Every structure is written in C-alpha cells, then in structure tokens.
Amino acid sequence: YLGKEVTPGFQRLDLLPRLLPVYREILQKIASLGVEWVQIDEPILSLDLEQPWLDSFAEAYHTLHDSSCRLLLTTYFGTVDHHLTLLKNLPVDGLHIDVSSAPEQLESFLTEDFSGKTLSLGCIDGRNIWRADLSQKLETLSQAASRFAGKLWIAPSCSLLHCPVDLALETKLEPEIKNWLAFSAQKLEEMTILGRGLNQGRESVEAILTASDEARQSRMESSRIHNPVVHQRVDNLTERDSQRNHPFVTRKHLQQQRFNLPLLPTTTIGSFPQTATIRQARAAFRKNELSHLEYLSAMRAEIREMIRKQEEIGLDVLVHGEPERNDMVEYFGEQLWGYAFTENGWVQSYGSRCVKPPILYGDVYRPEAMTVEWIKYAQSQTGKPVKGMLTGPVTMLMWSFVRDDQPRSTTALQLALAIRDEVADLENAGIGMIQIDEPAFREGLPLRKQDWKSYLDWAVKAFRVASSGVKDETQIHTHMCYSEFHDILPAIAELDADVITIETSRSRMELLDAFVKFSYPNEIGPGVYDIHSPRVPDASEMLELLKKASRYIDPTLLWVNPDCGLKTRNWPETQTALQKMVDCAKTLRSALQA
Ligand code: GLN
Ligand code: ZN
C-alpha cells in the first residue's frame, strides 16, 4: 500500500499474488523452528481504505492462515473499528489494537463477537514518555478480561522504537519531572504490574497504583506546568494576529524594492555541513572544557567562513549555517520554558539517524532571544541578505515529546507565540528575511481524512500566528520536506509565507503536476537537488529540473535551492553541488531574459 507506482497503468496491488507465496514460505520456515506466534503489522488498517485494498486482506490472510504458526494481526496509531466486520472474519488467531491513541475503539471489540480470537490490548503509549494512569488502565483491562477470558494480552500500543530506552539513565532531570515519566523499560514494568493486578487482583498492586495516582496528581497540580501569562496571551489572540498587514502581491512589491533580487534567486535551506570541528567545539562547550568566549569565537569563525564560501559560490540569499545547533528542535527546546531535555533519550529519526526529542511538559514561554545574536553576526559579515532561521511551531510540537494534558492545538499556539516573539526580535535587529521551518507539517495529519480539516486549521493558524507579526517588507520563508505535499497544497498556500522551499527533487519534481490543478499563489523554490545522498548531480540534470519547474511555475515566483538542509553532507560535495546550482540558475535566468 505504501509503495509507489511509477509506470502508468501499473497497479501495485497486482503484485500481491506473487508476494503471498513468499510470505507463506517464510512463515512455514519460522514455524518449523518452533515458533508459535508471529506478529504481522498492518498499520494501514487505521486508514480509510478503498474496497480493492480491503478485499486484499481477505485474500492475503486466507492464503497465509494454514501455515502452522498463529498470526497476530497488529494495528496501531489509530482506531480500526471502521473495519470491524473485516477484522472479525479474517482467519487470524489474534488481533492487536491500539487503545492508547484510540481508547474509544475498545467498546466495539467488547460488544462484537470476536470469540476464538486472542486480543492484544496496546494500552501503554509506545510513542510518548508519560507514566500511564495505571488505575484506569487496570479498570479497562478488567472489562476486557471478562470478555476475552484466557485470551487477553497486554502490550505497548506500538513498537517502542519511538520511546527512549531507560529513564534510570537520566541523572540530570528534575526529580519532580522525572517522577511523571516512563521510558521503555518503565513501560514494560507498568505492563507487568497491570498483568499482576489482573491475575492476582487489584490488592496485589495497590501500593503501586497509589504511587502512580499520586504522580499523576502531582503533575496536574504542579506550578511548573501552569503559567497564567501564557494562557492569557493565547486567550487574547485575535484574527488580526494571524494576518499580515497586506496581501502577498503588495508585500512582493515592497520586498522586491528592498532586496532587489535577480530573477530565480538562489539560496539554501539553512544548515551547512556539521564538521567534526563544529561538533567537537559544541561538545567541549557542553562539558565546560571550552569557555563561553572561546565557544563564541569558534562558532563565529565558522559563520564567517560559511558566509565567505556562500559569497564565493555566488548565492543570492545567505544563511548563517546553523553551526551552533545540535538539532533543529532540541536547540530551541533547550531555550524555552516548559521544556525539559534528556541526556540519553535517543530515538530513531530515519534510517540510522537518531534524535533526542526534548520533553514539552508545561506552558511554553520564551524568556529571551534565542537566535538573534548569531544571525546579526552573520549579517554583519556580508552585504547580501542573510535569512534568519527558526523552527516552526508545528514541527516543534511534532518532534518533541508533547504533554498529553491539554489539546495539542493549544500547545501549538503557545509555541507559535514564542516564535512570534523571536521573529519580532530578528526583525528589530534589521534581519529582512526570516525562515520558519516546518518539515514536520504533514506528519501531524490525522490518519482518517475526516479529521484532516481540524488539524490543518489549527496547524495553519499556529504558523500564521508565528509569522504574521512582521512588516510587509519583511520576507517570511518556510521550508517543508520528508513527505508528499500535493494533497495539502491549499493548506500550504494558506500559510501565506512569502516564499516556500520544498522537497521535490527525489521524485523528479512530481509535485509540479499538482500545480496544474492548483496554482500556488506565492513564491516557491522546489528543491533542484537531493541532499540526502552524497551524489553530486550533473549540471544538466539540475538544469532540466529547473526548466521543468519554470514551465509549471511563473518564473517571477520561482527560487532555486537544494531540497533540504546540508548538515549531513561534507564540504567538497556541497561546494561543487551549490556551484552547479548557481550556474544553472544563471543559465536559465539569461535564457528567460533573452
Ligand atoms: N533549516 C534546517 C536545516 O537546514 C531545516 C532542516 C529540515 O528541513 N529538516 O537543517
Ligand atoms: Zn528539509
């Protein structure tokens, strides 16, 4: 389902009959080794599926079921109760459902007749780091136990790869906050406790339940979490706060007067290679081996050098290069109130890359400017415009461990206000372009289409609150990547950023097809080369992509840029690629102007 068809007319579902015998073979092999149960993950069941895909489940599991091991069909990240009849009739021995993110679905599983099947209840949140409400979970499990006597399993809602390993390894967290948390090891303990409570009666775990209740109570009442000033600001937001002074056309004119950029301006997405020297300096500063002043001058030297390189390459809009940032979310989390961070809370981000998401536990407040000095310094080194670089509210939310005691939409607005303040400080410091990155914007989309609108409404609003407090001649940029955007283009347009740079090069600018149906109103830079690989594309490839883009997008709205930040690349490759990119822009610029 998650595969992609490239050849027109080809249906990927047609591959299923060839795939199933391979699965059978593997299952038989596993069974022959003495394995009794095999879990098969089918998280797509939480989506709205078209009939042919639904039918394929019956076909698949009828083919697989007589292999000699038992199958646990596993779903997570949302409810699957819209497929209840299908699930009831599938010839599998067990079902795993996520009653942490979708507790309401349990009811259906308890009232329908699932007899004969084992039910694995994913009741401990595998994706977040809060201690569970054990009393309430035990209650739920007891209900299910009477219906699925002898056939009830207790599990985390999903794989624990989204959750750090062990809270015991954290030595620097405030004890009060630490007491609210559970990492993977603690979550497994919670499951053991629930199991004992279920099998030996509530009394057998009474003391633990009391401690768990007390931790919850302390969290609810803690003064660390609640900041009336922040609530007041969110409550006082008006429509005006999510609107720029004038529409884009007026702004474009003023911005052009201010910056006088050429047709097809060239820029990058923000970060430059995080070299060993940079990492070492940051690490040494953290360990107090480098004084504040030494660290500052080391980072300034990096910034100077990056500005010099960008000028040499001939880019039109420069960046400071982000040498001071460990990670685009953690860096800001560390400077905001309401956030705690861990020493060892690593989780997988993509491939072999890991991140250490900060923990957003309380009302968010920005005590002081977070980026202004760095950006001002970079701007002082060049006559070309330097883009200020911030992480947007939605991405801050999606890539943090977020509090579960208030709606995410409220937390997003608190983050938006903190970023709005930073944007204002950058503007006051004379920075004319400010990029607010939202790579995780699409990640927050709910699984079911019916829930999309309400998410997009609050996510768009959060971005607009963060970005709308500026003068018309201040140019707001945003950046998005890691996903497909064609189906949310109207929402992206509603962000009303003056410029968006967006990942498209890996799909050879497939996104552009969407611009036939939807004409994007503001300026846009579809990435012309893929930074996720060390390969430096040929100039002809880049030029071809750029030409293609200029056929779909009015060239006066078109920017030229790579498709994401360059922090994972090295310098030789980056320099060559950017040089080619700038040359291509020049070639096409002259052609268009001829
Ligand atoms: N400004 C960030 C960077 O260049 C954006 C990263 C991202 O899109 N994930 O690294
Ligand atoms: Zn990106």
CSV table of C-alpha atoms and ligand atoms in Angstrom, one decimal, residues 269 439 479-482 503 532 563-565, ligand 2:
chain,number,residue,atom,x,y,z
A,269,ILE,CA,17.8,25.7,3.4
A,439,PRO,CA,9.4,20.0,7.8
A,479,HIS,CA,10.6,25.0,4.3
A,480,MET,CA,9.0,21.6,4.1
A,481,CYS,CA,10.3,18.2,3.3
A,482,TYR,CA,10.1,14.4,4.1
A,503,GLU,CA,11.5,19.0,-1.3
A,532,HIS,CA,20.0,13.0,1.2
A,563,ASP,CA,15.7,20.3,-1.3
A,564,CYS,CA,16.8,20.4,2.4
A,565,GLY,CA,19.5,21.5,4.8
B,2,ZN,ZN,14.2,19.8,4.9
